[in-house]
Structure formats: C-alpha cells, structure tokens
C-alpha cells in the first residue's frame, strides 16, 4: 500500500492505495511531522494513487467535478451498496439520508445507511458530504461539519452567504 499526503484548504489529505485502486482518502488536522511515521511509502507512486492526488488537487482548484481513477475500498456488502449509491449524487447537489435509503431500496434502513455513509473511506470522491438531513441540516460528517459545509459551498450546493444549520 502506497500513501501520499498533501496539503489542501481543509487540512492534510492522505491518499492510500495500490495497483488495484485507491482504498482510503482522508483528511486530518495533524501536521506532516505528526503523520510522517505512519506513511508506509511515498515512492514509487502507483498510478491510481498518483491520479487520485492530481484529481483531488484539481478538485480543490475548482477545475474538476468528477473523478475517474480506480477505487478499491474495503467494506461490507451493504456498505459497498451505499457507497456505490453515493457515486450517483451529482456534483453541486445534495440528497437526504431518507432519499438515499429509498434509492437503495429500503426506507427503513436509514440508520444503517447513515452509519455506512459515516464509514465511507473515500472522502470527497465517494461524496458522503452531499448527504444531508431531510430538513436541510448538515448532520453528521466524520471530517467535521465545517468541512462538509466548505465542500458543499465549494461545489455550489449552498451559497456561502446562506444561513446553514450545522446541527
């Protein structure tokens, strides 16, 4: 597994993967010095990781809305189903947890859908940040609600001047 760390407007981004695809993309408030011992390898870069880093940098620069590198996350069959459904939520839009539950075919699974959404290992690329409460509130985000708000504003899903509810 190859891991690369780079700076973004939201903190340090960590991208890990191998020849099969990217397994983890996460963000941290840690400094480079704090996480450097955790990095298993920074070279040579494998193609999926290299593509992910470049495409994420393009996303933060505002020149990319979709991603096309191979993904290889680990998760249960149910989690994989939820993460696959997240890929269908377009850039610049939001969807409620309830709507996502209905799309995967089980409205009553809303809590399980929310839990799978929260365990998404592929930050931004599998857009769990686009899932909000039925009332429009920005509920739950592993990276912090301020990051979720930033991402939605960056994508134009919410105007920067809007009065968003973070709870």
CSV table of C-alpha atoms in Angstrom, one decimal, residues 9-156:
chain,number,residue,atom,x,y,z
A,9,UNK,CA,-7.8,24.0,2.0
A,10,UNK,CA,-9.3,21.6,4.6
A,11,UNK,CA,-6.1,20.2,6.1
A,12,UNK,CA,-3.7,17.4,5.1
A,13,UNK,CA,-5.2,14.9,2.7
A,14,UNK,CA,-4.0,11.3,2.9
A,15,UNK,CA,-4.4,9.0,-0.1
A,16,UNK,CA,-3.6,5.3,0.2
A,17,UNK,CA,-3.9,2.6,-2.4
A,18,UNK,CA,-2.1,0.1,-4.7
A,19,UNK,CA,-2.3,-1.1,-8.3
A,20,UNK,CA,-5.9,-2.2,-7.8
A,21,UNK,CA,-7.1,1.2,-6.8
A,22,UNK,CA,-7.4,3.8,-4.1
A,23,UNK,CA,-8.5,2.3,-0.8
A,24,UNK,CA,-8.5,5.3,1.5
A,25,UNK,CA,-8.8,9.1,1.2
A,26,UNK,CA,-9.0,11.0,4.5
A,27,UNK,CA,-8.3,14.4,5.9
A,28,UNK,CA,-6.6,15.3,9.1
A,29,UNK,CA,-5.7,18.3,11.2
A,30,UNK,CA,-2.4,16.7,12.1
A,31,UNK,CA,0.9,18.2,10.9
A,32,UNK,CA,3.1,16.5,8.3
A,33,UNK,CA,5.6,15.8,11.1
A,34,UNK,CA,2.9,14.0,13.2
A,35,UNK,CA,1.8,11.7,10.5
A,36,UNK,CA,5.1,11.0,8.6
A,37,UNK,CA,5.9,8.0,10.7
A,38,UNK,CA,2.6,6.4,9.6
A,39,UNK,CA,3.4,6.7,5.9
A,40,UNK,CA,4.5,3.3,4.7
A,41,UNK,CA,5.8,4.6,1.4
A,42,UNK,CA,5.9,7.8,-0.6
A,43,UNK,CA,7.5,6.3,-3.7
A,44,UNK,CA,7.3,4.9,-6.2
A,45,UNK,CA,3.8,6.1,-6.7
A,46,UNK,CA,1.3,3.6,-8.2
A,47,UNK,CA,-0.9,5.0,-11.0
A,48,UNK,CA,-4.2,5.0,-9.1
A,49,UNK,CA,-2.7,7.0,-6.2
A,50,UNK,CA,-0.9,9.4,-8.5
A,51,UNK,CA,-4.1,10.0,-10.4
A,52,UNK,CA,-6.1,10.5,-7.2
A,53,UNK,CA,-3.7,13.1,-5.9
A,54,UNK,CA,-3.7,15.1,-9.1
A,55,UNK,CA,-7.5,14.9,-9.5
A,56,UNK,CA,-8.1,15.9,-5.9
A,57,UNK,CA,-5.8,18.9,-6.3
A,58,UNK,CA,-7.7,19.8,-9.5
A,59,UNK,CA,-11.0,19.5,-7.5
A,60,UNK,CA,-9.7,21.9,-4.8
A,61,UNK,CA,-8.6,24.3,-7.5
A,62,UNK,CA,-12.1,24.3,-8.9
A,63,UNK,CA,-11.2,22.6,-12.2
A,64,UNK,CA,-12.6,19.1,-11.6
A,65,UNK,CA,-16.1,17.9,-10.7
A,66,UNK,CA,-15.8,14.1,-11.2
A,67,UNK,CA,-13.1,11.5,-10.6
A,68,UNK,CA,-12.1,8.6,-12.8
A,69,UNK,CA,-9.3,6.7,-11.0
A,70,UNK,CA,-9.9,3.1,-9.8
A,71,UNK,CA,-11.4,2.7,-6.3
A,72,UNK,CA,-10.8,-0.3,-4.0
A,73,UNK,CA,-12.4,0.4,-0.6
A,74,UNK,CA,-12.9,-2.3,2.0
A,75,UNK,CA,-16.3,-2.7,3.5
A,76,UNK,CA,-19.3,-5.0,3.9
A,77,UNK,CA,-21.6,-5.7,1.0
A,78,UNK,CA,-24.2,-3.3,2.5
A,79,UNK,CA,-21.6,-0.5,2.9
A,80,UNK,CA,-20.4,-1.1,-0.7
A,81,UNK,CA,-24.0,-0.7,-1.9
A,82,UNK,CA,-24.4,2.6,0.0
A,83,UNK,CA,-21.1,3.9,-1.3
A,84,UNK,CA,-22.0,2.9,-4.9
A,85,UNK,CA,-25.3,4.8,-4.5
A,86,UNK,CA,-23.3,7.9,-3.2
A,87,UNK,CA,-21.4,8.0,-6.5
A,88,UNK,CA,-24.8,8.8,-8.2
A,89,UNK,CA,-25.3,12.0,-6.3
A,90,UNK,CA,-24.1,14.7,-8.7
A,91,UNK,CA,-21.7,17.5,-8.0
A,92,UNK,CA,-23.4,20.6,-6.7
A,93,UNK,CA,-26.4,18.8,-5.3
A,94,UNK,CA,-27.5,17.2,-2.0
A,95,UNK,CA,-29.7,14.4,-1.1
A,96,UNK,CA,-31.2,13.4,2.2
A,97,UNK,CA,-30.4,10.2,4.1
A,98,UNK,CA,-34.0,9.2,3.6
A,99,UNK,CA,-33.8,9.6,-0.1
A,100,UNK,CA,-30.6,7.6,-0.2
A,101,UNK,CA,-32.3,4.8,1.8
A,102,UNK,CA,-35.1,4.8,-0.7
A,103,UNK,CA,-32.7,4.7,-3.6
A,104,UNK,CA,-31.0,1.5,-2.3
A,105,UNK,CA,-34.5,0.0,-1.8
A,106,UNK,CA,-35.1,0.1,2.0
A,107,UNK,CA,-36.5,3.2,3.5
A,108,UNK,CA,-36.4,1.6,7.0
A,109,UNK,CA,-32.6,1.2,6.7
A,110,UNK,CA,-32.0,4.9,7.2
A,111,UNK,CA,-29.9,4.4,10.3
A,112,UNK,CA,-27.8,1.7,8.6
A,113,UNK,CA,-27.4,3.9,5.6
A,114,UNK,CA,-26.2,6.8,7.8
A,115,UNK,CA,-23.7,4.5,9.5
A,116,UNK,CA,-22.4,3.2,6.2
A,117,UNK,CA,-22.2,6.8,5.0
A,118,UNK,CA,-20.1,7.7,8.1
A,119,UNK,CA,-17.7,4.8,7.4
A,120,UNK,CA,-17.0,5.9,3.8
A,121,UNK,CA,-13.2,5.5,3.4
A,122,UNK,CA,-13.0,7.6,0.2
A,123,UNK,CA,-13.5,11.2,1.3
A,124,UNK,CA,-14.8,13.6,-1.4
A,125,UNK,CA,-14.6,11.1,-4.2
A,126,UNK,CA,-17.4,9.0,-2.8
A,127,UNK,CA,-19.4,12.1,-1.9
A,128,UNK,CA,-20.8,11.4,1.5
A,129,UNK,CA,-20.7,15.1,2.2
A,130,UNK,CA,-23.6,15.6,-0.2
A,131,UNK,CA,-25.9,13.7,2.1
A,132,UNK,CA,-27.9,15.9,4.5
A,133,UNK,CA,-30.8,15.8,6.9
A,134,UNK,CA,-34.3,15.8,5.5
A,135,UNK,CA,-34.8,19.2,6.9
A,136,UNK,CA,-31.7,20.5,5.1
A,137,UNK,CA,-29.4,20.4,8.1
A,138,UNK,CA,-25.8,19.4,7.8
A,139,UNK,CA,-25.9,16.4,10.1
A,140,UNK,CA,-23.0,14.1,10.7
A,141,UNK,CA,-19.7,14.2,8.9
A,142,UNK,CA,-16.6,12.3,10.0
A,143,UNK,CA,-14.4,15.1,8.9
A,144,UNK,CA,-16.3,17.7,10.9
A,145,UNK,CA,-19.3,19.7,9.9
A,146,UNK,CA,-17.2,22.8,8.9
A,147,UNK,CA,-15.5,20.7,6.3
A,148,UNK,CA,-18.9,19.4,5.0
A,149,UNK,CA,-20.1,23.0,4.7
A,150,UNK,CA,-16.9,24.0,2.9
A,151,UNK,CA,-17.2,21.2,0.4
A,152,UNK,CA,-20.9,21.9,-0.3
A,153,UNK,CA,-20.1,25.6,-0.8
A,154,UNK,CA,-17.1,24.8,-3.0
A,155,UNK,CA,-19.4,22.7,-5.2
A,156,UNK,CA,-22.1,25.4,-5.3
